[in-house]
PDB file of C-alpha atoms in Angstrom:
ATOM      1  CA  UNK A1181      -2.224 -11.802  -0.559  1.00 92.00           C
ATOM      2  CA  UNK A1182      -1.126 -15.137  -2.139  1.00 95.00           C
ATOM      3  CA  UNK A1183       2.708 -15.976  -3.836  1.00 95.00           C
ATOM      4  CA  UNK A1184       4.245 -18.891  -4.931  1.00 97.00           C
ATOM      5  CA  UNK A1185       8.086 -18.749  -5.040  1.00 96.00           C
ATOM      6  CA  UNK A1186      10.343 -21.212  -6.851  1.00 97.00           C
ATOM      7  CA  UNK A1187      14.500 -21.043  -7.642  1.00 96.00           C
ATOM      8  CA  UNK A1188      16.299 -22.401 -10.823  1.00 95.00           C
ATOM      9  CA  UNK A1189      19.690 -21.892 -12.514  1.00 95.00           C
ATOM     10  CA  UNK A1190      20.293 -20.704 -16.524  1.00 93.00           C
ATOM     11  CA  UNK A1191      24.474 -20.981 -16.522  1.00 92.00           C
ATOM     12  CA  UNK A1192      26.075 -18.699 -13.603  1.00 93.00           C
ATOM     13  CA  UNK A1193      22.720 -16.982 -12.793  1.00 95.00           C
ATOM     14  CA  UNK A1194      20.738 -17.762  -9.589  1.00 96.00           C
ATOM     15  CA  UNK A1195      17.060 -17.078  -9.962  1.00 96.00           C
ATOM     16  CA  UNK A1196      14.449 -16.710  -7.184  1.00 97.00           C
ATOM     17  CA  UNK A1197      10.959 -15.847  -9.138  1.00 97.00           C
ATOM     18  CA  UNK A1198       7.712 -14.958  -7.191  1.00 97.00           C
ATOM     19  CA  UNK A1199       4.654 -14.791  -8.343  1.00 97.00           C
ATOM     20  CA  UNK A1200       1.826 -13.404  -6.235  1.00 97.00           C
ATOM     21  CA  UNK A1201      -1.760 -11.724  -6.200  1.00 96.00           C
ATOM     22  CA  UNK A1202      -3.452  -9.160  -3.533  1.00 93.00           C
ATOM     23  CA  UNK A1203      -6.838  -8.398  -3.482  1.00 95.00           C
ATOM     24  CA  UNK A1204      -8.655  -6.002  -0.898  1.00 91.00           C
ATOM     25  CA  UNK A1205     -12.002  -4.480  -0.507  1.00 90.00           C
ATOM     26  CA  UNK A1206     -13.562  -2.151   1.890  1.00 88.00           C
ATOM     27  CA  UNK A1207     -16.768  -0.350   1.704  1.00 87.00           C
ATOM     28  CA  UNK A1208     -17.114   2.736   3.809  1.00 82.00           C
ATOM     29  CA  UNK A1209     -20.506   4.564   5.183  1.00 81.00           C
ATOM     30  CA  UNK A1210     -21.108   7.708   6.746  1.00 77.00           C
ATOM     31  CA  UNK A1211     -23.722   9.045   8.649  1.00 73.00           C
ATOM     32  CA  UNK A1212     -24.645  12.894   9.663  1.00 68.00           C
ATOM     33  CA  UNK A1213     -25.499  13.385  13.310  1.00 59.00           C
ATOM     34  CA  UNK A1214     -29.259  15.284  13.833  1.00 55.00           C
ATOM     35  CA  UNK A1215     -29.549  18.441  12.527  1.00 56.00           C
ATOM     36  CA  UNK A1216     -29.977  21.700  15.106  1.00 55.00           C
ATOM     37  CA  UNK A1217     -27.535  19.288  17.654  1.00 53.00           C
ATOM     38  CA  UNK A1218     -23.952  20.490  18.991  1.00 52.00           C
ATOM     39  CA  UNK A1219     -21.083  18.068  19.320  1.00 54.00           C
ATOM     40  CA  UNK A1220     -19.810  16.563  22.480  1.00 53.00           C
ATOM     41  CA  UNK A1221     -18.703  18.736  24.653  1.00 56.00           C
ATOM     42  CA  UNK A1222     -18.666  17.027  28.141  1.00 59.00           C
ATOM     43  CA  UNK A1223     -21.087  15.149  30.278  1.00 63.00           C
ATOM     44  CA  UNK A1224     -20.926  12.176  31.116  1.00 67.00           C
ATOM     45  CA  UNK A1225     -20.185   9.075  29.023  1.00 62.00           C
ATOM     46  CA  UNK A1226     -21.603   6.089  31.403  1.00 69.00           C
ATOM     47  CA  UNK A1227     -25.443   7.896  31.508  1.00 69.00           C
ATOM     48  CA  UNK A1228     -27.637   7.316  28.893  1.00 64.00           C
ATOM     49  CA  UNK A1229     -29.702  10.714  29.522  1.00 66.00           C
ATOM     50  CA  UNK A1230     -26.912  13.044  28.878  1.00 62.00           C
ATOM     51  CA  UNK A1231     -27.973  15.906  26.918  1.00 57.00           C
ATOM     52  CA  UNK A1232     -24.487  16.562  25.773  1.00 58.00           C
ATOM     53  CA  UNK A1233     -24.685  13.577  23.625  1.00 54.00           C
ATOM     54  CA  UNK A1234     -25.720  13.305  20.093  1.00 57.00           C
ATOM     55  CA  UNK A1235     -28.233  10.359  19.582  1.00 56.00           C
ATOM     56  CA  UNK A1236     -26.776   8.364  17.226  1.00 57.00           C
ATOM     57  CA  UNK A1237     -27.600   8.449  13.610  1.00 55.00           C
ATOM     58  CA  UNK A1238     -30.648   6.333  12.000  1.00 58.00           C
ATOM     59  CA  UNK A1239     -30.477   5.359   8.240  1.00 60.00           C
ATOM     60  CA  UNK A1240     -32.074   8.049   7.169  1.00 64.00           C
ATOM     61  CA  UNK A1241     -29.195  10.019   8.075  1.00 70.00           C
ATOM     62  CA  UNK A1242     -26.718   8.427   5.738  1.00 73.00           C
ATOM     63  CA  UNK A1243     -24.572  10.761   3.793  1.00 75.00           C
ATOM     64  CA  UNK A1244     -22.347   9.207   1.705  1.00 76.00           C
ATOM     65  CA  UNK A1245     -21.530   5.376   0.601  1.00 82.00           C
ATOM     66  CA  UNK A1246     -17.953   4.194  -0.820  1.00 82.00           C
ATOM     67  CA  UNK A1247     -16.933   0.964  -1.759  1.00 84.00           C
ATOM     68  CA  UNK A1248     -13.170   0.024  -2.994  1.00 85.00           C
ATOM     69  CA  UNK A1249     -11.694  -3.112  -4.646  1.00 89.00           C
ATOM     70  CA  UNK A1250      -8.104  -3.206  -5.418  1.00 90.00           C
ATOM     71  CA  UNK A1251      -6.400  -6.196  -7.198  1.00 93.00           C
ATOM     72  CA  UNK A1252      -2.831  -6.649  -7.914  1.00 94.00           C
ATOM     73  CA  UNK A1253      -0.382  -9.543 -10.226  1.00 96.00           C
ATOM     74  CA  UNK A1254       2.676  -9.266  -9.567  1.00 96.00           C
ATOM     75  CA  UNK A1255       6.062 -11.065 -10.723  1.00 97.00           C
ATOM     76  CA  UNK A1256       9.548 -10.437  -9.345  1.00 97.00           C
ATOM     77  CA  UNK A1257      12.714 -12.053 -10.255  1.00 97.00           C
ATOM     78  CA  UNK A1258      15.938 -12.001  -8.276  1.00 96.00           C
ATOM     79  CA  UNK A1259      19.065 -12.973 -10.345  1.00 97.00           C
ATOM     80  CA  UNK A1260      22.757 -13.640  -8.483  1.00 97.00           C
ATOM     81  CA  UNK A1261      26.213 -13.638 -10.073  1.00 96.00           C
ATOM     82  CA  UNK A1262      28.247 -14.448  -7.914  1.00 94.00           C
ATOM     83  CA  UNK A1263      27.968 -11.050  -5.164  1.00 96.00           C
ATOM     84  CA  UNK A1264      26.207  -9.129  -7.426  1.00 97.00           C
ATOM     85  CA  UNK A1265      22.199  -9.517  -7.013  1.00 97.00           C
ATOM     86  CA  UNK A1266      19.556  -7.958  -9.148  1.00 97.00           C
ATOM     87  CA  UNK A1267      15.694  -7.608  -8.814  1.00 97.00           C
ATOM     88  CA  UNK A1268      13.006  -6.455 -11.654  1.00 97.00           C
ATOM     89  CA  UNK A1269       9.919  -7.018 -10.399  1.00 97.00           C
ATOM     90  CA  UNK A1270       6.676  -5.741 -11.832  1.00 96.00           C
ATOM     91  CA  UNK A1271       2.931  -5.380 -10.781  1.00 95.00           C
ATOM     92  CA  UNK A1272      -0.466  -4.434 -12.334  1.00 95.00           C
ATOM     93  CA  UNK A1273      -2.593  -2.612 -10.185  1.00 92.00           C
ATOM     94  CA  UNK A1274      -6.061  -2.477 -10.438  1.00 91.00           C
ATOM     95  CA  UNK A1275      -8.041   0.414  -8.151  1.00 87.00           C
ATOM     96  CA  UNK A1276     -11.595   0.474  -8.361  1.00 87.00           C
ATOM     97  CA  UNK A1277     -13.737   2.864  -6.422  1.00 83.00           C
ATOM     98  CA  UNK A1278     -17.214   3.818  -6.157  1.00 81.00           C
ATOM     99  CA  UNK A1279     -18.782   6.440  -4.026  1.00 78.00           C
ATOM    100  CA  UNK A1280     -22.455   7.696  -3.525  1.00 77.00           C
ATOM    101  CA  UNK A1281     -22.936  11.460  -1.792  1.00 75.00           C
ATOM    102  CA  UNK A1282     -27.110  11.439  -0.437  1.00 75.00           C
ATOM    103  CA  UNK A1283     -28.194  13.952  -2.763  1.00 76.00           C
ATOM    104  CA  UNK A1284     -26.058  13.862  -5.284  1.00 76.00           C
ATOM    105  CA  UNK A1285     -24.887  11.367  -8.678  1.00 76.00           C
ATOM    106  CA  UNK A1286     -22.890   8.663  -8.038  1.00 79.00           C
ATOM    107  CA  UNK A1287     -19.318   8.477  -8.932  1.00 78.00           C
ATOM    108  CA  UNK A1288     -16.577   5.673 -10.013  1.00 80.00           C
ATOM    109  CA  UNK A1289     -12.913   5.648 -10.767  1.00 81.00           C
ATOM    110  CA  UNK A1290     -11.178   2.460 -12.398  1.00 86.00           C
ATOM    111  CA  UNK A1291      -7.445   2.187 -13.389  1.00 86.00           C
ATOM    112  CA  UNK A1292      -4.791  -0.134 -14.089  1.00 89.00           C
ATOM    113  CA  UNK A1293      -1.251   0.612 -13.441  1.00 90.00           C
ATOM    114  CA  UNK A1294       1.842  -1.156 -14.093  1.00 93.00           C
ATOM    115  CA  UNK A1295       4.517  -0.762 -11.370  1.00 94.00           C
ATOM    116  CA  UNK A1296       8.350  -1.406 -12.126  1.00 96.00           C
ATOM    117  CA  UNK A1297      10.468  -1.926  -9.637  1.00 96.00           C
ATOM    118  CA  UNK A1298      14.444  -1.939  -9.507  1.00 97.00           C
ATOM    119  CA  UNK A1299      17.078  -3.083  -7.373  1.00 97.00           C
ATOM    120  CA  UNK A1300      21.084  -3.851  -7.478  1.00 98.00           C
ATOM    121  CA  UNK A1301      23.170  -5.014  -4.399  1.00 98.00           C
ATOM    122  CA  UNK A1302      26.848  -6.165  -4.294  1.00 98.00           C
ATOM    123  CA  UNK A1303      28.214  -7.997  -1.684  1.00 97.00           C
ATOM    124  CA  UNK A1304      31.671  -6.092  -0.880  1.00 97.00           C
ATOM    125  CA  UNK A1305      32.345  -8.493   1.958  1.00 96.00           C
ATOM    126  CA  UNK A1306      30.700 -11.313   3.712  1.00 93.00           C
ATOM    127  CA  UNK A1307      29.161  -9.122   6.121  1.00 95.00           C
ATOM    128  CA  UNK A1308      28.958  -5.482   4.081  1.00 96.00           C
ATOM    129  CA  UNK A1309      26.259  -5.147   1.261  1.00 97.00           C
ATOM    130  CA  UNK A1310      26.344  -1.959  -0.915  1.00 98.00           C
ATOM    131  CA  UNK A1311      22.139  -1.597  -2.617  1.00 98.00           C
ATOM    132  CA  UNK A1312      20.176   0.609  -4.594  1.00 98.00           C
ATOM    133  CA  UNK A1313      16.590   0.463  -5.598  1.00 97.00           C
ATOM    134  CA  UNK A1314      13.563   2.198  -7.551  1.00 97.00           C
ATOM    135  CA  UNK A1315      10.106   1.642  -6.392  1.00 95.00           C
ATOM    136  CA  UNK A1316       7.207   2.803  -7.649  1.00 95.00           C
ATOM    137  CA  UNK A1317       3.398   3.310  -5.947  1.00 90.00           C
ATOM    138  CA  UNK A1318       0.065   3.021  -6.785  1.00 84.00           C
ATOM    139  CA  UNK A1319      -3.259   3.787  -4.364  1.00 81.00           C
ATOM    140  CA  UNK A1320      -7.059   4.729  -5.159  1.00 75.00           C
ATOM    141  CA  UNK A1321      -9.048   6.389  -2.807  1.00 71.00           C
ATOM    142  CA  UNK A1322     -12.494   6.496  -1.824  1.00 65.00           C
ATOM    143  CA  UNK A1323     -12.683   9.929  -0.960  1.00 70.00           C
ATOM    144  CA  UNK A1324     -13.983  13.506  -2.878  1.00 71.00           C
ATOM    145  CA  UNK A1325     -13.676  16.451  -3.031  1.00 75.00           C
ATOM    146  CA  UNK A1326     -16.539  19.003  -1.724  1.00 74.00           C
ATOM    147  CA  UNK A1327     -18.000  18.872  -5.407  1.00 73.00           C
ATOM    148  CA  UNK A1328     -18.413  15.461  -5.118  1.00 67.00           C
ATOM    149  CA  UNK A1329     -16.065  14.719  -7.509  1.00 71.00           C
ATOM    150  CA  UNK A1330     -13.722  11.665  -6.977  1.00 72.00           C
ATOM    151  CA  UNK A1331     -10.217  12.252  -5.834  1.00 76.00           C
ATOM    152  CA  UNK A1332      -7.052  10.850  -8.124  1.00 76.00           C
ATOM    153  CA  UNK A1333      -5.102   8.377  -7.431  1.00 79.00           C
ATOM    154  CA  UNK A1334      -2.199   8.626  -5.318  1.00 85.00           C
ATOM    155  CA  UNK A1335       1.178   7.497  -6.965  1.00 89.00           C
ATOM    156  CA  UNK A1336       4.389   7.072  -5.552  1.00 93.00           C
ATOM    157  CA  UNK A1337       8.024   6.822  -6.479  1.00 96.00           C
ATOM    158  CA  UNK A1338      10.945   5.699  -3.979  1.00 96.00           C
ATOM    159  CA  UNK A1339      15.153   5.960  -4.778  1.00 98.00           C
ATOM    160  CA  UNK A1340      17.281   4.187  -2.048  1.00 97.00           C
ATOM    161  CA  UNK A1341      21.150   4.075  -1.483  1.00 98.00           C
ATOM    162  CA  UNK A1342      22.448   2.237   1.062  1.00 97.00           C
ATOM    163  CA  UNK A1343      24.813  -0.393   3.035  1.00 97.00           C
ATOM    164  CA  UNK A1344      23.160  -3.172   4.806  1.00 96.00           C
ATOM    165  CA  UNK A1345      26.108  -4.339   7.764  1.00 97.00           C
ATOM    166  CA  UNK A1346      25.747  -8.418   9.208  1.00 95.00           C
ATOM    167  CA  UNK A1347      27.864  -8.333  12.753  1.00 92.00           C
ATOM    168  CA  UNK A1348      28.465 -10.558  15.112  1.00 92.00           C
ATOM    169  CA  UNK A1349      27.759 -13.564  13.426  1.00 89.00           C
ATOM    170  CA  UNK A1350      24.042 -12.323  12.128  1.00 88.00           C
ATOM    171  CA  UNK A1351      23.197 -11.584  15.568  1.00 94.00           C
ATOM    172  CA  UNK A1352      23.468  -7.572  14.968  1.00 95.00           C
ATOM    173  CA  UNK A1353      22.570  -5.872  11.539  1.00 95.00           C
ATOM    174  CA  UNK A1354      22.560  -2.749  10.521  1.00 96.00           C
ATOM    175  CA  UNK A1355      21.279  -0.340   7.738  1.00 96.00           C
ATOM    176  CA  UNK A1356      22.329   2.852   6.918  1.00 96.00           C
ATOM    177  CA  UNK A1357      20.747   4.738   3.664  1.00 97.00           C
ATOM    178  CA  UNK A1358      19.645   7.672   2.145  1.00 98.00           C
ATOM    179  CA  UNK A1359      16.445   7.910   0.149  1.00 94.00           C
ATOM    180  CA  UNK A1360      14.127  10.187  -1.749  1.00 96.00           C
ATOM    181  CA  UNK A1361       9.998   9.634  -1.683  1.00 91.00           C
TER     182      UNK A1361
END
């Protein structure tokens, strides 16, 4: 994850823009233990000769095969007036998932998202700040169901009221909120 911030005026507004990009990407294998074997169920862990133990897996037991790439732009903006601060920041999220079950056709899922995001704050004193905010979330998934079938994406959405408190010259803060996921 990569961002470049910057700050500039336009009149009475304050603006702190960020622009940034994410990229991650796992791949995922799974292997069956050997047919006609039980799972642990005691022995001891330190001797090689334990019969409790499943040998473990060879290639040939592979069962299933994922791989996911996720990508993300995103720009944010922070404007101030004065004590009042607002944020609209936005991202496009990419998921892209592929997944192979031994035995079965291979799967894929791609899609792009765009992802508002919302906040207001006002100062009501120097050390008192009143917010409220509206994320949203995005996340693909390697996994499927017993079909086979990829699973959808997981989206999210966030609401958040609350008062952030600065005491004792910055050396205690608090936050107290309610929120909804």
């Amino acid at each position: 994850q990569n961002d470049v911030r910057g700050t500039f005026d336009t009149g009475p507004l304050e603006h702190e823009v960020l622009v940034g990009f994410d990229y991650m990407h796992s791949n995922n294998t799974q292997y069956d233990g050997v047919p006609g074997r039980r799972p642990f169920t005691g022995g001891n862990a330190y001797d090689a000769d334990s019969q409790d133990y499943d040998p473990i897996s060879t290639s040939s037991q592979k069962s299933y095969e994922g791989r996911s790439v996720q990508r993300g732009i995103l720009i944010q903006d922070q404007i101030t007036i004065d004590k009042l601060h607002l944020l609209f920041a936005g991202k496009e999220a990419q998921w892209q998932n592929q997944t192979q079950v031994v035995g079965r056709a291979a799967t894929a899922f791609k899609q792009k998202k765009w992802l508002p995001n919302y906040g207001i704050a006002y100062d009501l004193t120097d050390e008192i700040t009143a917010y409220a905010n509206l994320l949203h979330g995005f996340s693909g998934s390697a996994a499927i169901d017993v079909s086979g079938a990829q699973l959808a994406p997981s989206e999210s959405e966030a609401k958040e009221l609350g008062l952030k408190f600065s005491l004792l010259d910055d050396r205690l803060t608090m936050t107290s909120a309610v929120f909804e996921i």
